[in-house]
mmCIF file of C-alpha atoms in Angstrom:
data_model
loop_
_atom_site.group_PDB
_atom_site.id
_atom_site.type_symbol
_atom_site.label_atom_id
_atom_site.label_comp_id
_atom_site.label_asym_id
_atom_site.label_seq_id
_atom_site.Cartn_x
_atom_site.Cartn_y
_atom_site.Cartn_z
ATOM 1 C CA UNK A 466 0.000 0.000 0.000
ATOM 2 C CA UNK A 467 1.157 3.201 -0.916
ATOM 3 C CA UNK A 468 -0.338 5.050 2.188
ATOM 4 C CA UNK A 469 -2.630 8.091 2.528
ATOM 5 C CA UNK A 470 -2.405 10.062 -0.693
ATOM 6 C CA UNK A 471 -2.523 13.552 -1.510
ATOM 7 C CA UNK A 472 -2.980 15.874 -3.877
ATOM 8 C CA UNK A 473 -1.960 18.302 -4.917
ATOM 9 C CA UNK A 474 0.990 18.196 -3.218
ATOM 10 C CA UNK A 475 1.750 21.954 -3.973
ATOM 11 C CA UNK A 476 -1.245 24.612 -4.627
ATOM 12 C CA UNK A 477 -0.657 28.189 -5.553
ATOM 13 C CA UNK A 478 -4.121 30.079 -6.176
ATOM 14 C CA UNK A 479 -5.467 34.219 -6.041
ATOM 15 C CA UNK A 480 -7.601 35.135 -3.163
ATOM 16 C CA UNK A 481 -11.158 34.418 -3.996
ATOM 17 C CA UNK A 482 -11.135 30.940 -5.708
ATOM 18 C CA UNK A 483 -12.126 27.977 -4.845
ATOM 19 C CA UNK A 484 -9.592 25.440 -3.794
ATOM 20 C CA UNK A 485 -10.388 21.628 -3.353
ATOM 21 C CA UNK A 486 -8.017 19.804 -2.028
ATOM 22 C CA UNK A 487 -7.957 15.271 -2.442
ATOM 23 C CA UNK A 488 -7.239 12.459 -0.196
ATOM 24 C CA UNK A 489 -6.982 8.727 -0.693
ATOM 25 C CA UNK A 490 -6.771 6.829 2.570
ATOM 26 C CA UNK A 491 -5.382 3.483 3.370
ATOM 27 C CA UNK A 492 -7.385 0.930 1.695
ATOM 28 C CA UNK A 493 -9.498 -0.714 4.502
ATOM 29 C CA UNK A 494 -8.923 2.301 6.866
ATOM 30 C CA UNK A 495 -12.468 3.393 8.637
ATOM 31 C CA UNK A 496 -11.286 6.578 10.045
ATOM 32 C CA UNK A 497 -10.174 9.852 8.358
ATOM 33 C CA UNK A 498 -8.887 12.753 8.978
ATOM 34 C CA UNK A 499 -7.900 16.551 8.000
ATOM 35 C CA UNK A 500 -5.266 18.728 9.965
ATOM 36 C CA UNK A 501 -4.634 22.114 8.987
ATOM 37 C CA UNK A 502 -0.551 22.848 9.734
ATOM 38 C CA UNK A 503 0.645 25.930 10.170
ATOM 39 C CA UNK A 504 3.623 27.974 12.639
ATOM 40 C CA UNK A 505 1.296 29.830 15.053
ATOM 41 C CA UNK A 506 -0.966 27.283 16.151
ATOM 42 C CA UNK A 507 0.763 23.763 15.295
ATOM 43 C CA UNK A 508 -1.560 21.140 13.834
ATOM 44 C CA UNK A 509 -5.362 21.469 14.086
ATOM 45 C CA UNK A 510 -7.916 18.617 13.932
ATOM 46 C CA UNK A 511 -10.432 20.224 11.215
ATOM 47 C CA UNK A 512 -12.636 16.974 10.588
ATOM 48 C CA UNK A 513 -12.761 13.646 11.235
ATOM 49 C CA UNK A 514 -14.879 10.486 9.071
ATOM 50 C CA UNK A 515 -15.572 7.221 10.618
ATOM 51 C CA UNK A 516 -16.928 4.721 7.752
ATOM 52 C CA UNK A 517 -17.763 8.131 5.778
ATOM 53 C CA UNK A 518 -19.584 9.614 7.974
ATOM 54 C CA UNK A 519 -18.545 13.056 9.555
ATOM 55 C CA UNK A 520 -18.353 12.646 12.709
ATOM 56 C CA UNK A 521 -17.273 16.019 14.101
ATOM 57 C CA UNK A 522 -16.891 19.042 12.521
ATOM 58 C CA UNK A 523 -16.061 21.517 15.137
ATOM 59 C CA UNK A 524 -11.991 22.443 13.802
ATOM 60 C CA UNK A 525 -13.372 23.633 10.522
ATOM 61 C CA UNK A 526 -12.674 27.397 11.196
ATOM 62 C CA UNK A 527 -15.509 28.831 8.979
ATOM 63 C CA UNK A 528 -18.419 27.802 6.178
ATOM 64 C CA UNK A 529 -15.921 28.906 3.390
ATOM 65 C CA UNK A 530 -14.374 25.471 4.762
ATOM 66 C CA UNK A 531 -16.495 22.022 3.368
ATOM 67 C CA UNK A 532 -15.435 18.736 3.545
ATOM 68 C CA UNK A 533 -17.113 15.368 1.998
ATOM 69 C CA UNK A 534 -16.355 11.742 1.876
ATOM 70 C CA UNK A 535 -18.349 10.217 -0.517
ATOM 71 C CA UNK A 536 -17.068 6.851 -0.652
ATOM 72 C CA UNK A 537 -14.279 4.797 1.714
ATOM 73 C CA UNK A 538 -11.354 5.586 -0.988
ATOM 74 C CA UNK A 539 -12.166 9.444 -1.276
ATOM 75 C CA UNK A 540 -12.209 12.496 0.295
ATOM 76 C CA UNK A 541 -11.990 16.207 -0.398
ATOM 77 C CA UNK A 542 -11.542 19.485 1.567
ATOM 78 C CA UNK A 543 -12.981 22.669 -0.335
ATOM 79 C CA UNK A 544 -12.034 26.209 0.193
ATOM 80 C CA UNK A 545 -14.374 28.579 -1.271
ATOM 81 C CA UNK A 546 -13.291 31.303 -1.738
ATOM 82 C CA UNK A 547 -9.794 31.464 -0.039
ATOM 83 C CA UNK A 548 -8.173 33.910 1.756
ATOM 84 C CA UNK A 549 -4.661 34.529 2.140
ATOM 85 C CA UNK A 550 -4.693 33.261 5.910
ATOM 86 C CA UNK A 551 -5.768 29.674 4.757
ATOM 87 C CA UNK A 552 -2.058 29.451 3.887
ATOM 88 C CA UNK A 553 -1.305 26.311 5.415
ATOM 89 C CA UNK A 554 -0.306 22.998 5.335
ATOM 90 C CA UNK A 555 -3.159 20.435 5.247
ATOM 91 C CA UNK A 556 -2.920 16.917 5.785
ATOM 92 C CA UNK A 557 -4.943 14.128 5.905
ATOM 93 C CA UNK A 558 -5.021 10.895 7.864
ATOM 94 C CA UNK A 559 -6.429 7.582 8.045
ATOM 95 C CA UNK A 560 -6.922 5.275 10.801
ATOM 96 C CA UNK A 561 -8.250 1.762 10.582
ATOM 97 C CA UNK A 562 -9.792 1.052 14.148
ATOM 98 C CA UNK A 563 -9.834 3.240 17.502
ATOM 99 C CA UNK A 564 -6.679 1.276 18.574
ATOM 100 C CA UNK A 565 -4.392 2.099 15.991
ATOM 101 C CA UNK A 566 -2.489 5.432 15.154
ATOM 102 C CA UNK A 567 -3.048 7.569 12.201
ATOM 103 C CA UNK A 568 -1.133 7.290 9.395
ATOM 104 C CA UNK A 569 -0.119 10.467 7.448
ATOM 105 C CA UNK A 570 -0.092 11.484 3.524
ATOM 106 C CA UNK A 571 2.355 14.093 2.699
ATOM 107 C CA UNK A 572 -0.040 17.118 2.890
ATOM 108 C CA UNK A 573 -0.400 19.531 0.799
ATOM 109 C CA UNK A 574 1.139 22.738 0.830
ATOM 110 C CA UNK A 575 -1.721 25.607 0.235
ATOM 111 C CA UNK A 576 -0.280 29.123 -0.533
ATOM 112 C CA UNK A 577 -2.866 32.023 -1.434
ATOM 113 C CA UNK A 578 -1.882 35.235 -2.441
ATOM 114 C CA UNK B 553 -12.011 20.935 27.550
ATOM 115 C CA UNK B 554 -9.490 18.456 25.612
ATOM 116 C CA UNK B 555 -6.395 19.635 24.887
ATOM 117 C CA UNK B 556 -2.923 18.990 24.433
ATOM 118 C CA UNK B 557 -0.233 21.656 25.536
ATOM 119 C CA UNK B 558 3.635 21.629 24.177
ATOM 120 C CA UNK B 559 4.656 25.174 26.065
ATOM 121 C CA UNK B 560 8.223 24.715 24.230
ATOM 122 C CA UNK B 561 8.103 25.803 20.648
ATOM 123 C CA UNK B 562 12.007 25.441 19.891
ATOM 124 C CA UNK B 563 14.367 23.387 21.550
ATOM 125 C CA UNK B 564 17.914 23.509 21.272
ATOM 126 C CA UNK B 565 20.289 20.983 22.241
ATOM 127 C CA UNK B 566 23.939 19.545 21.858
ATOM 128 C CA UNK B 567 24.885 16.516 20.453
ATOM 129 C CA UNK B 568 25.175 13.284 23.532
ATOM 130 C CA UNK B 569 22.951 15.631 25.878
ATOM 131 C CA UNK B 570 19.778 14.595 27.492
ATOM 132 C CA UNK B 571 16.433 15.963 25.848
ATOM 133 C CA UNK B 572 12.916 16.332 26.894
ATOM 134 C CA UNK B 573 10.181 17.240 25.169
ATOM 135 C CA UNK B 574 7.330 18.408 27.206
ATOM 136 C CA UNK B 575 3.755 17.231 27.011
ATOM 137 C CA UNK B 576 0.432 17.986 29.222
ATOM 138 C CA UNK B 577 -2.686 17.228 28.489
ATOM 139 C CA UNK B 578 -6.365 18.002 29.877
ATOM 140 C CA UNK B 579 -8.427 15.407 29.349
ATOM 141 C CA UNK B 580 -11.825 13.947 31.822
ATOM 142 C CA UNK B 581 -11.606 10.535 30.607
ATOM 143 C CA UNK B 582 -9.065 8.140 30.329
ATOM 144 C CA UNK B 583 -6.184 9.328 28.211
ATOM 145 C CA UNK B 584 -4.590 7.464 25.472
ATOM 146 C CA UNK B 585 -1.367 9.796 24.175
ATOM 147 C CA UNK B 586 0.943 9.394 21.702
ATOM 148 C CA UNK B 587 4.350 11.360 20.266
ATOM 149 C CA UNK B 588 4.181 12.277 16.467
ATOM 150 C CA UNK B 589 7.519 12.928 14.415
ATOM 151 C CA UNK B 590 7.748 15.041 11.547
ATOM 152 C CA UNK B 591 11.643 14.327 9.918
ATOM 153 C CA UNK B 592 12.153 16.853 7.473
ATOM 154 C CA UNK B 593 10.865 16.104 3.868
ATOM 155 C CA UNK B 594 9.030 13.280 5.542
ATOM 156 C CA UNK B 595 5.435 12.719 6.274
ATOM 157 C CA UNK B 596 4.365 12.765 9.854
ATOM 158 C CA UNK B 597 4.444 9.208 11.889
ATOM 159 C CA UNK B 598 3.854 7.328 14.671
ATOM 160 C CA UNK B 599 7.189 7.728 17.034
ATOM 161 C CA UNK B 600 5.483 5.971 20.409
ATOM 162 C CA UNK B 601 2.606 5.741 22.244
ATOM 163 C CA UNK B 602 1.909 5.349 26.016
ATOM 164 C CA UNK B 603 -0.049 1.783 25.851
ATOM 165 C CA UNK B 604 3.282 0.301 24.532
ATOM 166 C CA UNK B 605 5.181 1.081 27.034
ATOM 167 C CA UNK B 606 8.503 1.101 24.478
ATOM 168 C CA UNK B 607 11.402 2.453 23.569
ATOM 169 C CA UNK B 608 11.863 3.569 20.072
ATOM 170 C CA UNK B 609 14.840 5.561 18.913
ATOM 171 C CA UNK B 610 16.432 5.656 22.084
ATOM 172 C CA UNK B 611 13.163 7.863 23.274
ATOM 173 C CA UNK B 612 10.526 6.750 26.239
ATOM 174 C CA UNK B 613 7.832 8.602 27.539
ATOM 175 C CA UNK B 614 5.881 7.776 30.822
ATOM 176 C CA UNK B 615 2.387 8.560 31.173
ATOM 177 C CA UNK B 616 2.409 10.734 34.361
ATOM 178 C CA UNK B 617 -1.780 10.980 35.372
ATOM 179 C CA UNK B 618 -1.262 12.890 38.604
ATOM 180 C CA UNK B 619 0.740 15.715 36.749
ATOM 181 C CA UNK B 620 -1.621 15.080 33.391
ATOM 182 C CA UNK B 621 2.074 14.714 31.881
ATOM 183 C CA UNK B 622 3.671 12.873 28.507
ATOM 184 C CA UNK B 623 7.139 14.106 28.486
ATOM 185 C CA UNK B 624 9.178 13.033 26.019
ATOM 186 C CA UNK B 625 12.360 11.956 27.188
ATOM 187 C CA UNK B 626 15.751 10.829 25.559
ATOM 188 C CA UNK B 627 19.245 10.379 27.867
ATOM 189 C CA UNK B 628 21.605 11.514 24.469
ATOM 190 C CA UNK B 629 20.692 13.114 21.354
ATOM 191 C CA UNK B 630 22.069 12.595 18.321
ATOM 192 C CA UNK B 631 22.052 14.955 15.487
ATOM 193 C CA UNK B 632 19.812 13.092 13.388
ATOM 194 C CA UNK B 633 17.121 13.473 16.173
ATOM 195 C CA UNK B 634 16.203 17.272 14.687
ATOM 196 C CA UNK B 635 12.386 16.966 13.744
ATOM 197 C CA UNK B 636 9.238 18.681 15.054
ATOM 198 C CA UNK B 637 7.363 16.441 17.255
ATOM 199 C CA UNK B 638 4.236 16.132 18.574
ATOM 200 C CA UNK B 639 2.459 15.051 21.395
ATOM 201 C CA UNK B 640 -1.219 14.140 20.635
ATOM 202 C CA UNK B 641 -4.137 12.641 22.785
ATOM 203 C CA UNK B 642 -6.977 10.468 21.449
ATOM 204 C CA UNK B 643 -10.324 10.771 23.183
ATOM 205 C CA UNK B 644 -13.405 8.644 23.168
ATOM 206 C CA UNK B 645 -13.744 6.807 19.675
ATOM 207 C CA UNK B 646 -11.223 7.712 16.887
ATOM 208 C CA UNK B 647 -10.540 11.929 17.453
ATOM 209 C CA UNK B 648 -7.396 12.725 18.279
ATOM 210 C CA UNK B 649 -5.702 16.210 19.142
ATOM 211 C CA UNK B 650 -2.239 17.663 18.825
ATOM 212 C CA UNK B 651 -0.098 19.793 20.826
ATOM 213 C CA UNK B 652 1.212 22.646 18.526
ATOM 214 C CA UNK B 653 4.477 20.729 17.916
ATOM 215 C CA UNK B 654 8.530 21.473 19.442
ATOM 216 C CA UNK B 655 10.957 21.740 16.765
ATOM 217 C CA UNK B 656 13.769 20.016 18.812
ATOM 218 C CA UNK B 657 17.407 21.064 17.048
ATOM 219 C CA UNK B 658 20.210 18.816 18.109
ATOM 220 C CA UNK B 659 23.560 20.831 17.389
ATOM 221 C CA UNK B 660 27.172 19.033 16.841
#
């Protein structure tokens, strides 16, 4: 398995667009994850999935942020529109049962200007 | 309120001294913590976590409830040590919370 995958792994875009960002979590994995990384305040839990399903919600900062997990293999994270202080880091995680860790994809690195 | 406090943001070291990377946590229930490492150029991962009871890399961490403590200890750091880590907590089910991470810089 090639573990959690991102993309895009880089992502330039102006102030005022819409930005989705793509995960692919460990096959068989119930659990997943997005974390917003940045300097000031570390890594933040923005959503969480259990068997699609979100589960809580409560890190997603505003309603320009959406997530969705349509099936087991897929997920996304919109922006709409962005703002120069989503600049961040985001990463998503997948866990397959409430005793295991989470295991990482690379993140993607979100820069808008 | 959960949470998961790393009051150290930078941590500089020399090479062969000890290290420790502080970790509280506020938590009602009953806690099960963990220490992230990010290398750089490398994805986050699993470095330990307090069920195990292990040593990995030369690093151990005790869970301390009385003091709601994870510290993150290590008796002589080598260079290639130098990552941001973080100390996380899962609560009930599958949500877990990070610390906002100590960049720990081991110098020769």
């Amino acid at each position: 398995d090639a573990g959690v995958i991102q993309s895009p792994r880089h992502e330039v875009t102006e102030m005022g667009q819409e930005v989705t960002l793509r995960c692919k979590p460990i096959s068989g994995h119930n659990s997943l994850f997005w974390y917003r990384q940045t300097m000031m305040r570390g890594l933040e839990l923005l959503i969480y999935f259990n068997n699609n399903v979100p589960i809580d919600d409560s890190g997603m900062p505003e309603d320009r942020f959406s997530a969705k997990m349509p099936n087991a293999s897929f997920s996304t994270l919109k922006i709409q529109p962005s703002e120069p202080r989503d600049s961040a880091v985001y990463f998503c995680a997948s866990s397959l049962d409430e005793n295991t860790e989470a295991f990482f994809g690379q993140g993607t690195r979100l820069t808008v200007v | 309120a959960q949470r998961v406090t790393q009051p150290e943001k930078l941590l500089s070291v020399f090479k062969g001294a000890p290290v420790e990377l502080k970790c509280n946590y506020s938590y009602s229930g009953s806690p099960e913590l963990f220490w992230y490492v990010q290398y750089s150029r490398q994805r986050l991962q699993l470095l330990l976590r307090h069920i195990s009871r292990e040593s990995i890399k030369g690093f151990t961490a005790d869970l301390n409830k009385g003091e709601t403590s994870f510290h993150l200890k290590k008796p002589f750091a080598q260079e290639e040590d130098s990552a941001m880590y973080y100390c996380a907590l899962r609560t009930g089910g599958f949500k877990t919370i990070f610390g906002a991470g100590t960049r720990l810089f081991v110098k020769a």
